[in-house]
Structure formats: structure tokens, C-alpha cells
Amino acid sequence: FTEAGQVQEIDSPQLGDAEDDSELANANCCVRLTSKYFTEAGQVQEIDSPQLGDAEDDSELAKPGEKEGRRNSVEKQSLVWKNTFWQGDTDSFHDDVIRRNQRFIPFLNPRTPRKLTPYTVVLHGPAGVGKTTLAKKCMLDWTDCNLSPTARYAFYLSCKELSHMGPCSFAELISKDWPEWQDDIPHILAQAQRILFVVDGLDELKVPPGALIQDLCGDWEQQKPVPVLLGSLLKRKMLPKAALLVTTRPRALRDLQLLVQQPIYIRVEGFLEEDRRAYFLRHFGDEDQAMRAFELMRSNAALFQLGSAPAVCWIVCTTLKLQMEKGEDPAPTCLTSTGLFLRFLCSQFPQGAQLRGALRALSLLAAQSLWAQMSVLHGEDLERVGVQESDLRPFLDRDILRQDRVSKGCYSFIHLSFQQFLTALFYVLEEEEEEEEDRDGHAWDIGDVQKLLSEEERLKNPDLIQVGHFLFGLANEKRAKELEATFGCQMSPEIKQGLLRCKANLHANKPLSMTELKEVLCCLYESQEEELAKVVVAPFKEISINLTNTSEMMHCSFSLKHCRDLEKVSLQVAKGVFLENYVDFEPDIEFERCTYVSLPSWAQQDLRSLRLWTDFCSLFSSKSNLKFLEVKQSFLSDSSVRILCDHITRSTCHLQKVEIKNVTPDTAYRDFCLAFIGKKTLTHLTLEGHVEWERTMLLLLCDLLRNHKCNLQYLRLGGHCATSEQWADFSYVLKANQSLNHLHLSASVLLDEGAKLLYKTMTHPNHFLQMLSLENCRLTEASCKDLAAVLVVSQQLTHLCLAKNPIGDTGVKFLCEGLSYPECKLQALVLQQCSITKRGCRYLSEALQEACSLTNLDLSLNQIARGMWILCQALENPNCNLKHLRLWSCSLMPFYCQHLGSALISNQKLETLDLGQNHLWKSGIIKLFRVLRQRTGSLKTLRLKTYETNSEIKKLLEEVKEKNPKLTIDCNASGATAPACCDFFC
């Protein structure tokens, strides 16, 4: 902030937050600003914000000499922001990055509509992306004499500094470093509408949960703990008319929501891709080198994401440029973040530097502060762990660690990610004897490896997650040698065994979740140790993966190729992994001949993705035990589908069961059909989703079923739409196929006309279908009349599902006519959500009492109500063969529960009864249990919603279980989701 009131240019790398990068003003500089207020008056630009008020000009508060001194102080602090990372003039580059976010801050935007209440703006984002820089720039703009006709004040409150303070008043809090201004504080606070409070790094305020919303105070002269004062300010109990600007990492957003009222959330992104590219070009100077380095960083999605912080961009550029100058290949360095950070660290010192003790001290400091969730350290913190400033000097000289230029007792790391890397290094370095002795005299609040990798600790401190990745990365033999050659220190021999114990035992007690599996694969890839991967993934038999970026594909390919016994892969591919089918691009004739560099950026990304995808898909043609592949909810591309199909068609692929569900593009289904033709091992195939069953698709499907090598037994098709002529062709192929015994047509526009063609095939004596599902195929009662004839004639059909078709009671009547014939072999009938009432129950009851073959019946989601009493008559009849009856959400009444209980006792065949999602109320449950406690029936499983808190029901339940020890009662069968329609198909 210069004499002319202009904002000093700020170089790019300092865009990161002071909280973890120190590329801005360090801790004490922040403290100086904490109590600094600006009283600049001058010409105005109108701003429509009521909180800016037109109070009296207070510029007389500052005497000319004092005012000039404060300006010089701010100017010096601005100069501290200048960073040695940047080589060359930033010009408008820095301004563009700042302005991109600043334009969303309403109280600095003259076009912002008026607002009755003062603004609360929350700047959130990961570490090092510029939240603190942006907040300080807003302070300068707020007090800019060109923006307001009256004096305005800005107070900077650094949470990491305030967490060290004891109880005080709010007035003392904001003036603690400027005691000469304490007399003016009452006058300033009386004009709250002209004050901006910047609360920086709320996530660094060390307070117990809920402490900020307790004991709120509105008196700025009353002594209170600092968290109470800050909570009162954010809750607007203290100075409710002031403008608030809060910065935080995402982990504190949930707590912040309990405090602030109607906040405006602004996510600070840091360097976007174009910013990173521009940074690389300026750092290298040579365009070819810059773009090669940039593409290497972008090929690693995790590293590229870290590059949103300018400090990380500087680390990457510094490391790769040095390698290029030496004629080394930088590609292996960018494979992992660990490899790059280690190379950066080692490149700053000559080999044999013998800084073993200094490196150990630095890593100890990093671990101690990370476990304490601190990014700024003070002299007393160093004393507490027994570290001297002389130990840190080699790293201070190379900007790996930063010392505040105003307050020499404050230190911070170049970036949070490097602090995490050094923390991992602490666990890897072998502990020396003198250090073990010294540890007894100092407080080291650092957990062991097992605690570091525990889920409980990571929930409390998410920064530990990345430490675990780096820890695996440092367990690499080559990296250990590089570390030893540079610093003379050795890796602890126990570290690798400790990692094995933690990760190899993850799946000992329960299957890994998708998130846990991703974490394991990421750690193994970071290690680049194949022997370690073999041990950890050896027990895996089933995996479920959701690929969201290319890095996850790399992780999977590296580790899963070592799964000897892998049997099932469930796969999802997120949108954006493959771009070929999702960008507006008109390829020309020369596109295929283009060099990699001349391709559009999306095409370069796609080529990288396809290379990694090819490696990943090799799993399906190389694992002899891999039998089951499920691809669902996936955004593929034409090229990626062809690559997958190529591996499926190979003779070394032994897939038996394949499920393709809701995959784009639509043409993928045709490619899969083509790949499956002649695949002898394939027995189960599911194709569901939005499939245009055009002529080509139909022909391929028919070729699949007609092929003499076809061994398909199960075929499930969903979401298809075909003409009557196409259904006729399909039905003809079914007649010729001799392997298919289970056909499921779900959500297909079959209609009665298409169903009639299918039924005609099933009346043929040579058809082999045993299970047929026509769920949600828009069938009516007329279709049931034709189906009844099939039930009489067919000697193979045993399972039938007509769920979600409006056949009604009349349709049930037709079906029961077929069921009544002795020739009918049907065993399972699913009529879920078919508009059946008690009248339909009567037809079913009569059929069941005539000794029909039906053993499984599902009437869920039909409003049968009193129809339960009619079904009880069938259950009491000895001719009834039902073993499983599902009445989920059937609006059953409590009046007939006693009758139902009697029927269950007299029935000697029913084994399962599902009454879930029915409100039988307490009276109905009591009636049912009173009967069931009398004697034992054949029932083995009863599902219903009980009222276990009721003492009478609880006692009856115990008596029922005592009387029926083989009976399992599921008392929580009240889920909001209907059971799967075809669970009876077994």
C-alpha cells in the first residue's frame, strides 16, 4: 500500500494462504495487521451497500505523521508478500487471478443490489490457493480512499494467532499490538457499519466442538475467552452491523454453518489450468520444455490438483527444470507425488551433505505441527520438541521452511503438502539412540503408524490421509537409497512391515468399501513396490471401483494385476474420464495424423486416458479366475468401448457373467453384443439402459443367440423398444436356441401384441425357458388370458414375474384359471404392484386351495387390505403348497392378525412370511404374538415392524422365540424401498 494509496503488485506464488505456505506475510506480520485499522478518506465511488454508511469523516483520528507511518508499515508488509519463487514480472497475471475471485465479493462490487443485513462472505478452498491473499487484498480495497467518501476500518483476525491468547475483551483483542490506539477504539466500534472484520483461518482455531456458540457476548468491553468473542462476532451478537469476511478450509464449513447467518460462499480455486500453463511458460522460458513439464504434471491427476497452489507449481517447475538441464528424463519423477517431492528435496542439497540430524529435526517439527493441526510454529513450539533454529537453517536458506521477516520466532512450511511429505519422512527415518534419549525430555504428541492410518484419526484430522500416501511412497527401495545418498540417513527396516500389517489386515474382518479400496490402491501405487502390492491385494476376490480420473486407473492397473484370485469386478466410470463423445469437435481428415502436441487439449487428455484404460482392461484377458464383470452408470466413449470389447473377445478372457447397465453412448450395447457372439464361456448376460433396439442391435442379439457356440442361460434386457416385427424375429430365435432358460425383459415396450408373439414361442414343445420376467412391460389383463394358455401347455416354465403391469383383478382371474390345471408347473409368481385388490386375493385363494403347484407368491405393493383374511383361508387349507409369501406394503389391517396367527400355526408348509411396511399397530402385533406363543408351526422367517419399546410386545416377543426356537423374527422390516421383484427366482 504505497504513499499514493495504490496497491502494491504481488507476485504469483504468494497466492497461497499464509496459514500453510508462508508465501505471504508470516505469522507476526499477520498479527501486526490484526489490530491495524485504516482511516483513509478521499474521493468516492458510490457503492450500493447500506453497511457502508455516511458517517462523519474520521481521518482526523490519525495525525499526519502517524498516518504516514501506518502507510509505510502496510507497504513493508506488502513487500513481504513478494516471493522469490517467481522469475520475471507478473504484470497482469496476478491481478487476473485475484480479480477472478474478488468480483464475487458483494461489498466491494458497486453493482451489488442493496441488502438489509450486512454481508457475511466465506472464502473456502484447500490449502495454499490464495484465500488469505484475497482477504488481505479486500482489506486494502475496503479502506481505499477512492471507494468511499468516509473513513472505513478493516481488522484482520488471524485464528492461528488468536488461539494462543487468553481471555480478554473484544476491544483489547483488536488493539493488542497497537496500544496507542486504544482510546480511539470506542469511537471506531460505535460505527460498526463502516468496519470490515477478516477472520482468517477459522479451521485453525483450536476449540472443542460447539465452543463457538456457547456463552455469546455482545459487550466489547467484557472479558471473555477468545473463542467466545469470535463466536459472538460471527453469530452477530457482537457488532451486528459490521461486514464479515471469513476464510477457511472445507473441513470447518460444517461448524461455520451453525454460526453465520445467510452467508455468501465463494470457493477459491487458486491456479486454474490456464494459470498453471502460463506459470510453467514463464518459469521455463523455453516453450517446448515448459509444455513437456506441464503435460507430465497433468498426467498425474493428484499432482495436477495440488498444482492449484502456486507453491506446488514452483516445486514442480524447479524440480523438472533442473532435471532437464542435467539431461535426465523427468517422466519417472512425475509418476507419483512422493517421487517428485523427494527429488525436489534432494535436488536442493549436494550428495553426501550429511544433514541427517537437520532433516530429522525438520521432519519432527512437521509431524508435531501436523498432528497438532498447526501451520505456523513459534519459538516455544521448537523448544517443546527440542529443535534449535540452527537445525533448521539449511532448509530456511532454501525456502523449504519459512521464517517470518518481521517476527523471527515464527516459522511455516512452503506448503501443506510438503509438510505432509516431511511428516511421512519422520516415520521413515531410522531413529538414533541419542534421539530416543532426548525424546524423554520433550513432549512429542505424535501417533504411531497404526494410529496415523486409522480411520478414527483421519476423521479428526483429514490432513493425515495424504501423509499415509507419502508414507507408502517412501517405503520404496530406490527412494530410500536416494535419501541415504543425499542426507546420509537410512530408512527404518520396520516401516514396510508396519505398513503391511495395517493394510493387509484391512479386509480381514469385513469387505472393503469402495472408498477404502481406492485408498489402498492409491497407497500401493504411490509405493511403486510390486512385492508390497502382491501381499496386500492377494486376498481380493471381489472389487468395486468408481473411476473418476486417470490416476485411479493407474492405481488399479498397478495393483490389481497382482490379484491372483480375483473373481468379480464391478466398475463405474464417471463423466469426464473419456471426452471423445462429450465435446463439440469436428475432426478433419488429418486428425489421425496430428502429432500429440498439436492435438486439442481434450484429445491429448483422451489419449492419456485410453492408454491407461488399455492397461486396465488387460485384467479381463489375463485373469483366468475373473468370471464376473459389471459395468454400470458409466460414461464411456466409442474408443474405450472398443478397447474393452477387444479384451473380452480374446480367448484368454474367461468371463461367464457380464452385466452392462445404464452405459453411454447407446452404441456401446451393439459393440458389446458383437463381442459376445461366439463367446463359449458366457452364460449370463444383462443389457439394461436406454437402448435403441434398432435393426442392427436386433440382428446382433439374434446372432448371439443363434450362434452354435452360444451357451447363454440367462438373458436380461431392459429399457428396450422394438416393433412387433422385431419381436417376431426375436421370438423365432428363441425357439431355435437350446441353452437359454431364463429371460428377463424389464421396462421394455412389449405391449400385449409383442407378448402374444413371445407366448406363441413358449407353447412350442421344444422351448427351454424355465423363468420368464416381464416386469413393467405395459401388459394388460388381455395378455394374461394368452399367458394362462402357456401355463397349461408349458412343461418347463416354473417362474413367472409380471410385476409393475396393470393387469388388475381380472388379469389375476385369467392366471388362476391356468394355475388350476394339474398340468401347470409354475412354482413362483411375482405380482408386485399389479393393481390387485381383495377380489384378486379371492381368485388366488381358490387356486391355492385346489392343490396348485405354486410355492412362492409375491403380492407386495397391492392394496389388498382385507384380502389378507381371504388368503388366510388358503393358508389353513392342507392343499395349499405355499412356502414363501410376501405381502410387503399391502395396507394390511390389524383386525385379522389373530386369524393370521391361527393360520400360521395350522399351516405346515409356509416357511417365510414378509409383512414389512404394513402398519399392524400395537393391537395387531399383540394379537399375532399371543397366538404364535401357543405352539409351533412350520414358519422359519417372519418379517414385520414391531414396537419393541412396548413392554407387553417385548415380553410376548421373547415368549414367541422361546416357543419357536427355529423362528427368526425380523422386527425392523420397514424399509422405504420395495424388495427386488425377482428374489423368488432362485
Short mmCIF file of N, CA and C in Angstrom, two decimals, residues 539-633:
data_model
loop_
_atom_site.label_atom_id
_atom_site.label_comp_id
_atom_site.label_asym_id
_atom_site.label_seq_id
_atom_site.Cartn_x
_atom_site.Cartn_y
_atom_site.Cartn_z
N PRO A 539 -5.50 -61.38 -1.27
CA PRO A 539 -6.78 -61.98 -0.84
C PRO A 539 -8.01 -61.45 -1.58
N PHE A 540 -7.87 -60.41 -2.39
CA PHE A 540 -9.04 -59.81 -3.02
C PHE A 540 -9.70 -60.79 -3.99
N LYS A 541 -11.00 -61.00 -3.83
CA LYS A 541 -11.78 -61.82 -4.76
C LYS A 541 -12.81 -60.97 -5.52
N GLU A 542 -13.32 -59.94 -4.86
CA GLU A 542 -14.29 -59.04 -5.50
C GLU A 542 -13.86 -57.60 -5.24
N ILE A 543 -13.98 -56.76 -6.27
CA ILE A 543 -13.68 -55.34 -6.10
C ILE A 543 -14.78 -54.52 -6.76
N SER A 544 -15.02 -53.36 -6.20
CA SER A 544 -15.99 -52.41 -6.76
C SER A 544 -15.29 -51.07 -6.88
N ILE A 545 -15.17 -50.58 -8.12
CA ILE A 545 -14.37 -49.38 -8.39
C ILE A 545 -15.20 -48.35 -9.14
N ASN A 546 -15.09 -47.09 -8.70
CA ASN A 546 -15.70 -45.96 -9.41
C ASN A 546 -14.56 -45.08 -9.91
N LEU A 547 -14.24 -45.17 -11.20
CA LEU A 547 -13.13 -44.42 -11.76
C LEU A 547 -13.58 -42.99 -12.05
N THR A 548 -12.95 -42.03 -11.39
CA THR A 548 -13.31 -40.63 -11.59
C THR A 548 -12.21 -39.83 -12.28
N ASN A 549 -11.02 -40.42 -12.39
CA ASN A 549 -9.93 -39.72 -13.08
C ASN A 549 -8.90 -40.74 -13.54
N THR A 550 -7.93 -40.27 -14.29
CA THR A 550 -6.92 -41.17 -14.85
C THR A 550 -6.00 -41.74 -13.77
N SER A 551 -5.78 -41.00 -12.69
CA SER A 551 -4.92 -41.50 -11.63
C SER A 551 -5.48 -42.79 -11.03
N GLU A 552 -6.78 -42.83 -10.86
CA GLU A 552 -7.40 -44.03 -10.29
C GLU A 552 -7.24 -45.23 -11.23
N MET A 553 -7.24 -44.98 -12.53
CA MET A 553 -6.97 -46.06 -13.48
C MET A 553 -5.54 -46.57 -13.31
N MET A 554 -4.60 -45.65 -13.12
CA MET A 554 -3.21 -46.04 -12.90
C MET A 554 -3.08 -46.87 -11.63
N HIS A 555 -3.77 -46.44 -10.57
CA HIS A 555 -3.71 -47.16 -9.31
C HIS A 555 -4.23 -48.59 -9.47
N CYS A 556 -5.37 -48.72 -10.16
CA CYS A 556 -5.97 -50.05 -10.36
C CYS A 556 -5.06 -50.94 -11.19
N SER A 557 -4.54 -50.41 -12.28
CA SER A 557 -3.71 -51.21 -13.17
C SER A 557 -2.45 -51.70 -12.47
N PHE A 558 -1.87 -50.84 -11.65
CA PHE A 558 -0.63 -51.20 -10.97
C PHE A 558 -0.83 -52.34 -9.99
N SER A 559 -1.91 -52.29 -9.22
CA SER A 559 -2.08 -53.24 -8.12
C SER A 559 -2.91 -54.47 -8.48
N LEU A 560 -3.99 -54.28 -9.22
CA LEU A 560 -4.94 -55.38 -9.43
C LEU A 560 -4.38 -56.48 -10.32
N LYS A 561 -3.35 -56.19 -11.08
CA LYS A 561 -2.75 -57.24 -11.90
C LYS A 561 -2.10 -58.31 -11.02
N HIS A 562 -1.93 -57.99 -9.73
CA HIS A 562 -1.35 -58.96 -8.80
C HIS A 562 -2.42 -59.74 -8.04
N CYS A 563 -3.71 -59.51 -8.34
CA CYS A 563 -4.79 -60.26 -7.68
C CYS A 563 -4.92 -61.64 -8.34
N ARG A 564 -4.34 -62.65 -7.74
CA ARG A 564 -4.37 -63.97 -8.36
C ARG A 564 -5.77 -64.56 -8.39
N ASP A 565 -6.55 -64.30 -7.36
CA ASP A 565 -7.85 -64.96 -7.22
C ASP A 565 -9.03 -64.03 -7.49
N LEU A 566 -8.80 -62.95 -8.20
CA LEU A 566 -9.87 -62.00 -8.49
C LEU A 566 -10.97 -62.66 -9.31
N GLU A 567 -12.22 -62.58 -8.83
CA GLU A 567 -13.34 -63.25 -9.49
C GLU A 567 -14.37 -62.28 -10.05
N LYS A 568 -14.53 -61.12 -9.40
CA LYS A 568 -15.59 -60.20 -9.82
C LYS A 568 -15.08 -58.77 -9.81
N VAL A 569 -15.42 -58.03 -10.86
CA VAL A 569 -15.11 -56.60 -10.95
C VAL A 569 -16.40 -55.85 -11.24
N SER A 570 -16.73 -54.92 -10.35
CA SER A 570 -17.87 -54.03 -10.56
C SER A 570 -17.31 -52.65 -10.84
N LEU A 571 -17.68 -52.07 -11.98
CA LEU A 571 -17.00 -50.88 -12.47
C LEU A 571 -17.97 -49.76 -12.80
N GLN A 572 -17.60 -48.55 -12.38
CA GLN A 572 -18.28 -47.32 -12.80
C GLN A 572 -17.23 -46.36 -13.34
N VAL A 573 -17.59 -45.65 -14.39
CA VAL A 573 -16.69 -44.66 -14.98
C VAL A 573 -17.41 -43.32 -15.00
N ALA A 574 -16.87 -42.34 -14.34
CA ALA A 574 -17.53 -41.04 -14.21
C ALA A 574 -17.42 -40.23 -15.51
N LYS A 575 -18.29 -39.29 -15.64
CA LYS A 575 -18.26 -38.40 -16.80
C LYS A 575 -17.01 -37.53 -16.73
N GLY A 576 -16.33 -37.42 -17.86
CA GLY A 576 -15.13 -36.60 -17.92
C GLY A 576 -13.85 -37.39 -18.00
N VAL A 577 -13.92 -38.69 -17.68
CA VAL A 577 -12.73 -39.52 -17.81
C VAL A 577 -12.39 -39.71 -19.30
N PHE A 578 -13.44 -39.96 -20.10
CA PHE A 578 -13.30 -40.03 -21.56
C PHE A 578 -14.12 -38.90 -22.17
N LEU A 579 -13.52 -38.16 -23.08
CA LEU A 579 -14.16 -36.95 -23.61
C LEU A 579 -14.59 -37.07 -25.07
N GLU A 580 -14.22 -38.15 -25.71
CA GLU A 580 -14.43 -38.27 -27.15
C GLU A 580 -15.87 -38.01 -27.57
N ASN A 581 -16.83 -38.52 -26.83
CA ASN A 581 -18.23 -38.39 -27.20
C ASN A 581 -18.93 -37.23 -26.52
N TYR A 582 -18.17 -36.40 -25.78
CA TYR A 582 -18.82 -35.38 -24.96
C TYR A 582 -18.26 -33.99 -25.18
N VAL A 583 -17.59 -33.75 -26.32
CA VAL A 583 -17.09 -32.41 -26.62
C VAL A 583 -17.55 -32.02 -28.01
N ASP A 584 -17.65 -30.72 -28.23
CA ASP A 584 -18.02 -30.21 -29.55
C ASP A 584 -16.76 -30.07 -30.38
N PHE A 585 -16.55 -31.02 -31.25
CA PHE A 585 -15.34 -31.01 -32.07
C PHE A 585 -15.64 -31.68 -33.40
N GLU A 586 -15.24 -31.04 -34.48
CA GLU A 586 -15.42 -31.61 -35.81
C GLU A 586 -14.07 -32.10 -36.31
N PRO A 587 -13.80 -33.41 -36.24
CA PRO A 587 -12.50 -33.91 -36.69
C PRO A 587 -12.36 -33.78 -38.19
N ASP A 588 -11.16 -33.41 -38.64
CA ASP A 588 -10.92 -33.33 -40.08
C ASP A 588 -10.15 -34.57 -40.54
N ILE A 589 -9.87 -34.63 -41.82
CA ILE A 589 -9.24 -35.81 -42.39
C ILE A 589 -7.87 -36.04 -41.80
N GLU A 590 -7.17 -34.95 -41.44
CA GLU A 590 -5.81 -35.06 -40.97
C GLU A 590 -5.72 -35.31 -39.46
N PHE A 591 -6.86 -35.44 -38.81
CA PHE A 591 -6.84 -35.53 -37.35
C PHE A 591 -6.00 -36.71 -36.84
N GLU A 592 -6.17 -37.86 -37.49
CA GLU A 592 -5.45 -39.05 -37.04
C GLU A 592 -3.94 -38.90 -37.22
N ARG A 593 -3.52 -38.01 -38.12
CA ARG A 593 -2.09 -37.85 -38.40
C ARG A 593 -1.45 -36.76 -37.55
N CYS A 594 -2.26 -36.07 -36.76
CA CYS A 594 -1.73 -34.97 -35.95
C CYS A 594 -0.72 -35.49 -34.93
N THR A 595 0.29 -34.71 -34.64
CA THR A 595 1.20 -35.04 -33.55
C THR A 595 0.49 -34.79 -32.23
N TYR A 596 1.01 -35.40 -31.19
CA TYR A 596 0.38 -35.30 -29.88
C TYR A 596 0.25 -33.85 -29.43
N VAL A 597 1.32 -33.07 -29.62
CA VAL A 597 1.34 -31.69 -29.14
C VAL A 597 0.34 -30.83 -29.89
N SER A 598 0.11 -31.13 -31.19
CA SER A 598 -0.78 -30.30 -31.98
C SER A 598 -2.25 -30.64 -31.78
N LEU A 599 -2.54 -31.71 -31.04
CA LEU A 599 -3.92 -32.09 -30.80
C LEU A 599 -4.56 -31.11 -29.82
N PRO A 600 -5.89 -30.95 -29.89
CA PRO A 600 -6.58 -30.15 -28.87
C PRO A 600 -6.33 -30.75 -27.50
N SER A 601 -6.45 -29.91 -26.46
CA SER A 601 -6.14 -30.37 -25.10
C SER A 601 -7.02 -31.54 -24.69
N TRP A 602 -8.32 -31.50 -25.14
CA TRP A 602 -9.21 -32.61 -24.76
C TRP A 602 -8.75 -33.91 -25.41
N ALA A 603 -8.24 -33.82 -26.65
CA ALA A 603 -7.79 -35.02 -27.35
C ALA A 603 -6.53 -35.58 -26.69
N GLN A 604 -5.63 -34.71 -26.22
CA GLN A 604 -4.44 -35.17 -25.51
C GLN A 604 -4.84 -35.89 -24.23
N GLN A 605 -5.81 -35.32 -23.53
CA GLN A 605 -6.29 -35.96 -22.30
C GLN A 605 -6.91 -37.31 -22.60
N ASP A 606 -7.67 -37.37 -23.70
CA ASP A 606 -8.31 -38.63 -24.08
C ASP A 606 -7.29 -39.69 -24.43
N LEU A 607 -6.24 -39.30 -25.13
CA LEU A 607 -5.20 -40.28 -25.47
C LEU A 607 -4.53 -40.83 -24.22
N ARG A 608 -4.27 -39.97 -23.25
CA ARG A 608 -3.70 -40.45 -21.99
C ARG A 608 -4.66 -41.42 -21.31
N SER A 609 -5.94 -41.05 -21.29
CA SER A 609 -6.94 -41.90 -20.64
C SER A 609 -7.03 -43.25 -21.33
N LEU A 610 -7.00 -43.26 -22.67
CA LEU A 610 -7.15 -44.52 -23.41
C LEU A 610 -5.94 -45.43 -23.22
N ARG A 611 -4.75 -44.83 -23.10
CA ARG A 611 -3.57 -45.66 -22.83
C ARG A 611 -3.69 -46.36 -21.47
N LEU A 612 -4.10 -45.61 -20.49
CA LEU A 612 -4.27 -46.18 -19.16
C LEU A 612 -5.43 -47.17 -19.12
N TRP A 613 -6.49 -46.87 -19.87
CA TRP A 613 -7.65 -47.75 -19.94
C TRP A 613 -7.27 -49.09 -20.57
N THR A 614 -6.42 -49.05 -21.58
CA THR A 614 -5.96 -50.28 -22.23
C THR A 614 -5.23 -51.16 -21.22
N ASP A 615 -4.40 -50.54 -20.42
CA ASP A 615 -3.67 -51.28 -19.39
C ASP A 615 -4.64 -51.87 -18.37
N PHE A 616 -5.63 -51.07 -17.98
CA PHE A 616 -6.62 -51.54 -17.01
C PHE A 616 -7.44 -52.71 -17.56
N CYS A 617 -7.88 -52.61 -18.81
CA CYS A 617 -8.73 -53.65 -19.41
C CYS A 617 -7.99 -54.96 -19.62
N SER A 618 -6.67 -54.93 -19.58
CA SER A 618 -5.91 -56.17 -19.72
C SER A 618 -6.21 -57.14 -18.58
N LEU A 619 -6.79 -56.62 -17.49
CA LEU A 619 -7.20 -57.51 -16.40
C LEU A 619 -8.14 -58.59 -16.90
N PHE A 620 -9.05 -58.22 -17.81
CA PHE A 620 -10.11 -59.13 -18.23
C PHE A 620 -9.62 -60.22 -19.18
N SER A 621 -8.47 -60.01 -19.76
CA SER A 621 -7.91 -61.02 -20.65
C SER A 621 -6.70 -61.72 -20.06
N SER A 622 -6.37 -61.41 -18.81
CA SER A 622 -5.19 -62.01 -18.20
C SER A 622 -5.49 -62.76 -16.91
N LYS A 623 -6.67 -62.57 -16.34
CA LYS A 623 -7.01 -63.22 -15.09
C LYS A 623 -7.94 -64.41 -15.36
N SER A 624 -7.41 -65.61 -15.21
CA SER A 624 -8.20 -66.80 -15.54
C SER A 624 -9.35 -67.03 -14.58
N ASN A 625 -9.24 -66.50 -13.34
CA ASN A 625 -10.31 -66.69 -12.36
C ASN A 625 -11.39 -65.62 -12.44
N LEU A 626 -11.17 -64.59 -13.24
CA LEU A 626 -12.12 -63.48 -13.32
C LEU A 626 -13.34 -63.93 -14.15
N LYS A 627 -14.49 -64.09 -13.50
CA LYS A 627 -15.68 -64.64 -14.15
C LYS A 627 -16.82 -63.64 -14.29
N PHE A 628 -16.80 -62.56 -13.51
CA PHE A 628 -17.97 -61.68 -13.43
C PHE A 628 -17.52 -60.24 -13.66
N LEU A 629 -18.12 -59.59 -14.65
CA LEU A 629 -17.87 -58.17 -14.92
C LEU A 629 -19.18 -57.41 -14.92
N GLU A 630 -19.23 -56.35 -14.12
CA GLU A 630 -20.39 -55.47 -14.08
C GLU A 630 -19.93 -54.05 -14.42
N VAL A 631 -20.53 -53.47 -15.45
CA VAL A 631 -20.26 -52.08 -15.82
C VAL A 631 -21.58 -51.33 -15.71
N LYS A 632 -21.64 -50.34 -14.82
CA LYS A 632 -22.92 -49.66 -14.58
C LYS A 632 -22.69 -48.16 -14.42
N GLN A 633 -23.73 -47.39 -14.75
CA GLN A 633 -23.72 -45.94 -14.57
C GLN A 633 -22.41 -45.33 -15.08
#
